[in-house]
Tab-separated table of C-alpha atoms and ligand atoms in Angstrom:
chain	number	residue	atom	x	y	z
A	1	MET	CA	60.713	132.095	-214.920
A	2	LYS	CA	60.850	132.559	-218.710
A	3	ALA	CA	63.702	135.089	-218.573
A	4	ASP	CA	65.773	132.544	-216.668
A	5	PHE	CA	64.992	129.551	-218.784
A	6	LYS	CA	68.630	128.559	-219.342
A	7	HIS	CA	68.770	127.902	-215.610
A	8	ASP	CA	65.494	125.943	-215.803
A	9	ILE	CA	66.911	123.819	-218.616
A	10	LEU	CA	70.060	123.126	-216.625
A	11	LYS	CA	68.106	122.253	-213.489
A	12	SER	CA	65.605	119.988	-215.254
A	13	THR	CA	67.870	118.245	-217.768
A	14	GLY	CA	71.482	118.842	-216.729
A	15	VAL	CA	72.094	120.366	-220.186
A	16	HIS	CA	74.302	123.445	-220.147
A	17	VAL	CA	73.335	125.206	-223.397
A	18	ASP	CA	76.235	127.676	-223.133
A	19	LYS	CA	78.705	124.822	-223.641
A	20	CYS	CA	77.694	124.613	-227.290
A	21	TYR	CA	80.213	126.367	-229.537
A	22	GLN	CA	78.207	126.014	-232.745
A	23	CYS	CA	80.424	123.548	-234.570
A	24	GLY	CA	77.322	122.201	-236.364
A	25	LYS	CA	78.259	118.506	-236.060
A	26	CYS	CA	74.876	117.684	-234.522
A	27	SER	CA	72.949	119.200	-237.438
A	28	ALA	CA	75.259	117.623	-240.011
A	29	GLY	CA	74.625	114.149	-238.588
A	30	CYS	CA	70.950	114.451	-237.670
A	31	PRO	CA	68.948	112.082	-239.932
A	32	LEU	CA	65.891	114.323	-239.710
A	33	ALA	CA	67.463	117.774	-239.971
A	34	GLU	CA	65.880	118.344	-243.394
A	35	GLU	CA	62.400	117.781	-242.001
A	36	MET	CA	62.933	120.226	-239.130
A	37	ASP	CA	62.124	123.917	-239.106
A	38	TYR	CA	65.309	124.478	-237.035
A	39	PRO	CA	68.112	121.891	-237.004
A	40	PRO	CA	69.560	121.006	-233.573
A	41	SER	CA	72.489	123.470	-233.663
A	42	TYR	CA	69.985	126.295	-234.399
A	43	VAL	CA	67.914	125.194	-231.430
A	44	MET	CA	71.033	125.362	-229.262
A	45	ARG	CA	71.852	128.840	-230.531
A	46	MET	CA	68.314	130.111	-229.951
A	47	LEU	CA	68.323	128.818	-226.388
A	48	GLN	CA	71.802	130.237	-225.709
A	49	THR	CA	70.620	133.751	-226.441
A	50	GLY	CA	68.357	133.672	-223.384
A	51	ASN	CA	65.827	135.603	-225.457
A	52	PRO	CA	62.252	134.606	-224.439
A	53	GLU	CA	61.105	135.030	-228.057
A	54	PHE	CA	63.460	132.247	-229.120
A	55	ARG	CA	62.318	130.048	-226.257
A	56	GLU	CA	58.805	130.501	-227.603
A	57	LYS	CA	59.912	129.606	-231.140
A	58	VAL	CA	61.561	126.404	-229.948
A	59	ILE	CA	58.528	125.366	-227.920
A	60	ARG	CA	56.233	126.003	-230.878
A	61	SER	CA	58.567	124.352	-233.394
A	62	PHE	CA	58.023	121.217	-235.433
A	63	THR	CA	61.640	120.237	-234.728
A	64	ILE	CA	61.026	119.045	-231.179
A	65	TRP	CA	58.356	116.598	-232.421
A	66	VAL	CA	60.332	115.320	-235.405
A	67	CYS	CA	63.347	114.460	-233.244
A	68	LEU	CA	63.566	110.670	-232.906
A	69	SER	CA	65.794	110.677	-229.820
A	70	CYS	CA	68.227	108.601	-231.876
A	71	GLU	CA	71.172	110.230	-230.028
A	72	THR	CA	73.314	110.685	-233.156
A	73	CYS	CA	73.761	114.344	-232.228
A	74	TYR	CA	74.869	113.390	-228.722
A	75	ALA	CA	77.367	110.860	-230.077
A	76	ARG	CA	78.831	113.454	-232.481
A	77	CYS	CA	78.917	116.414	-230.119
A	78	PRO	CA	82.476	117.282	-228.995
A	79	MET	CA	80.977	118.795	-225.817
A	80	SER	CA	78.762	115.752	-225.067
A	81	ILE	CA	75.651	117.894	-224.977
A	82	GLU	CA	72.544	115.759	-224.507
A	83	ILE	CA	70.312	117.285	-227.158
A	84	PRO	CA	67.781	114.402	-227.088
A	85	ARG	CA	67.136	115.109	-223.396
A	86	LEU	CA	66.724	118.784	-224.197
A	87	MET	CA	64.246	117.977	-226.989
A	88	ASP	CA	62.270	115.808	-224.601
A	89	TYR	CA	62.103	118.638	-222.066
A	90	MET	CA	60.965	121.076	-224.765
A	91	ARG	CA	58.226	118.643	-225.842
A	92	GLU	CA	56.936	118.478	-222.285
A	93	LEU	CA	56.935	122.293	-222.005
A	94	SER	CA	55.188	122.539	-225.342
A	95	LEU	CA	52.441	120.196	-224.134
A	96	SER	CA	52.056	121.749	-220.687
A	97	GLU	CA	51.912	125.305	-222.085
A	98	LYS	CA	49.561	124.167	-224.885
A	99	LYS	CA	51.865	125.521	-227.582
A	100	THR	CA	52.264	122.482	-229.778
A	101	ASN	CA	52.959	122.923	-233.469
A	102	PRO	CA	49.812	122.185	-235.522
A	103	LYS	CA	51.820	120.082	-237.989
A	104	ALA	CA	52.761	117.734	-235.135
A	105	ARG	CA	49.203	116.649	-234.254
A	106	GLU	CA	49.603	113.035	-235.415
A	107	ILE	CA	53.056	112.670	-233.883
A	108	ILE	CA	51.688	113.899	-230.561
A	109	SER	CA	48.797	111.416	-230.751
A	110	PHE	CA	51.303	108.624	-231.298
A	111	HIS	CA	53.451	109.910	-228.414
A	112	LYS	CA	50.446	109.844	-226.056
A	113	SER	CA	49.259	106.411	-227.227
A	114	PHE	CA	52.776	105.027	-226.759
A	115	LEU	CA	53.066	106.358	-223.198
A	116	ASP	CA	49.565	105.100	-222.313
A	117	SER	CA	50.523	101.622	-223.502
A	118	ILE	CA	53.667	101.597	-221.373
A	119	GLU	CA	51.806	102.940	-218.341
A	120	LYS	CA	49.058	100.297	-218.549
A	121	THR	CA	51.050	97.177	-219.448
A	122	GLY	CA	54.684	98.034	-218.715
A	123	ARG	CA	55.443	97.012	-222.304
A	124	LEU	CA	54.530	98.076	-225.780
A	125	TYR	CA	51.152	96.497	-226.607
A	126	GLU	CA	50.995	97.061	-230.360
A	127	ILE	CA	47.279	96.416	-230.933
A	128	GLY	CA	46.260	98.626	-228.019
A	129	LEU	CA	48.625	101.334	-229.200
A	130	LEU	CA	47.324	101.204	-232.787
A	131	ALA	CA	43.682	101.230	-231.688
A	132	ASP	CA	44.284	104.177	-229.374
A	133	TYR	CA	46.226	106.052	-232.063
A	134	LYS	CA	43.519	105.477	-234.675
A	135	VAL	CA	40.811	106.743	-232.352
A	136	ARG	CA	42.866	109.859	-231.553
A	137	THR	CA	43.613	110.616	-235.221
A	138	LEU	CA	40.360	109.218	-236.724
A	139	LYS	CA	42.465	107.350	-239.307
A	140	LEU	CA	40.506	104.204	-238.609
A	141	MET	CA	41.138	102.273	-241.824
A	142	GLN	CA	44.684	103.373	-242.625
A	143	ASP	CA	47.070	100.377	-242.996
A	144	VAL	CA	44.377	97.919	-241.836
A	145	GLN	CA	45.240	95.667	-244.800
A	146	LEU	CA	48.660	95.007	-243.220
A	147	ALA	CA	47.151	93.432	-240.097
A	148	PRO	CA	46.531	89.819	-241.389
A	149	ALA	CA	50.144	89.441	-242.583
A	150	MET	CA	51.438	90.829	-239.296
A	151	PHE	CA	49.297	88.331	-237.338
A	152	ARG	CA	50.591	85.443	-239.441
A	153	ARG	CA	54.157	86.450	-238.777
A	154	GLY	CA	53.536	86.711	-235.054
A	155	LYS	CA	54.161	90.475	-235.005
A	156	LEU	CA	50.883	91.270	-233.242
A	157	ASN	CA	49.704	89.730	-229.967
A	158	ILE	CA	45.970	89.803	-229.271
A	159	VAL	CA	46.505	89.618	-225.515
A	160	PRO	CA	48.936	92.159	-224.040
A	161	GLU	CA	52.043	90.911	-222.264
A	162	LEU	CA	52.126	92.434	-218.798
A	163	ILE	CA	55.096	93.025	-216.569
A	164	ARG	CA	54.848	91.560	-213.057
A	165	ASP	CA	55.211	94.769	-211.104
A	166	ARG	CA	52.740	97.070	-212.798
A	167	LYS	CA	52.211	99.067	-209.590
A	168	ARG	CA	55.824	100.152	-209.818
A	169	MET	CA	55.288	101.377	-213.373
A	170	SER	CA	52.216	103.369	-212.276
A	171	SER	CA	54.218	104.906	-209.450
A	172	ILE	CA	56.973	105.991	-211.901
A	173	PHE	CA	54.329	107.721	-214.031
A	174	SER	CA	52.629	109.387	-211.066
A	175	LYS	CA	55.956	110.568	-209.592
A	176	THR	CA	56.947	112.030	-212.966
A	177	LEU	CA	53.617	113.818	-213.284
A	178	LYS	CA	53.923	115.218	-209.746
A	179	LYS	CA	57.414	116.527	-210.517
A	180	LYS	CA	56.072	118.406	-213.518
A	181	LYS	CA	53.367	120.167	-211.495
B	201	LIG	S1	68.305	112.817	-231.336
B	201	LIG	FE1	66.934	114.149	-232.527
B	201	LIG	S2	68.144	115.991	-232.937
B	201	LIG	FE2	69.563	114.373	-232.320
B	201	LIG	S3	70.261	113.433	-234.220
B	201	LIG	FE3	68.536	112.211	-233.508
B	201	LIG	S4	66.741	113.110	-234.498
B	201	LIG	FE4	68.405	114.607	-234.696
B	202	LIG	S1	77.639	119.275	-231.915
B	202	LIG	FE1	77.522	120.052	-229.802
B	202	LIG	S2	78.890	121.844	-229.750
B	202	LIG	FE2	78.501	121.345	-231.920
B	202	LIG	S3	76.752	122.656	-232.487
B	202	LIG	FE3	75.917	120.693	-231.840
B	202	LIG	S4	75.486	120.925	-229.652
B	202	LIG	FE4	76.843	122.584	-230.248
């Protein structure tokens, strides 16, 4: 499977990595390129080679976790390559193959807390998300002093807002998980 990962990428995301002609516009516009170990155009080049070693480097990179999915790269790309979708796919591979970058531990905790909140309530429940994130990272007191001001301004709801059809949300999550297996 690993030798044919360009095909896997295409099948799972619709992204044709060979369409990239290395113009570099994605990297030039990416707001987080400086924080990444490989900017997006490098990621494209590594994947284009079809070399399993480069696949491994991408999956273990910090880049895939720093990407905000802001879509600036997609908007700038003359070939309309959906890099954010590719990054998302690489994050899922990184998690499922247990090859996450150690520097990304807190980002991954946030990612999991965010998805749990959406799965349970259908919306973003900020207090639940923060509590879950703090337990995962053990940063229990960090930023606690901001909470009273946020309450006063109505930025935090004690009771979560729930969507009506939560069963449907659960079924989206379970279908997605089944697809990944
Ligand atoms: S989606 Fe990710 S890679 Fe693309 S510009 Fe935004 S942060 Fe950079
Ligand atoms: S902007 Fe598009 S074509 Fe240019 S390097 Fe990035 S992905 Fe490749």
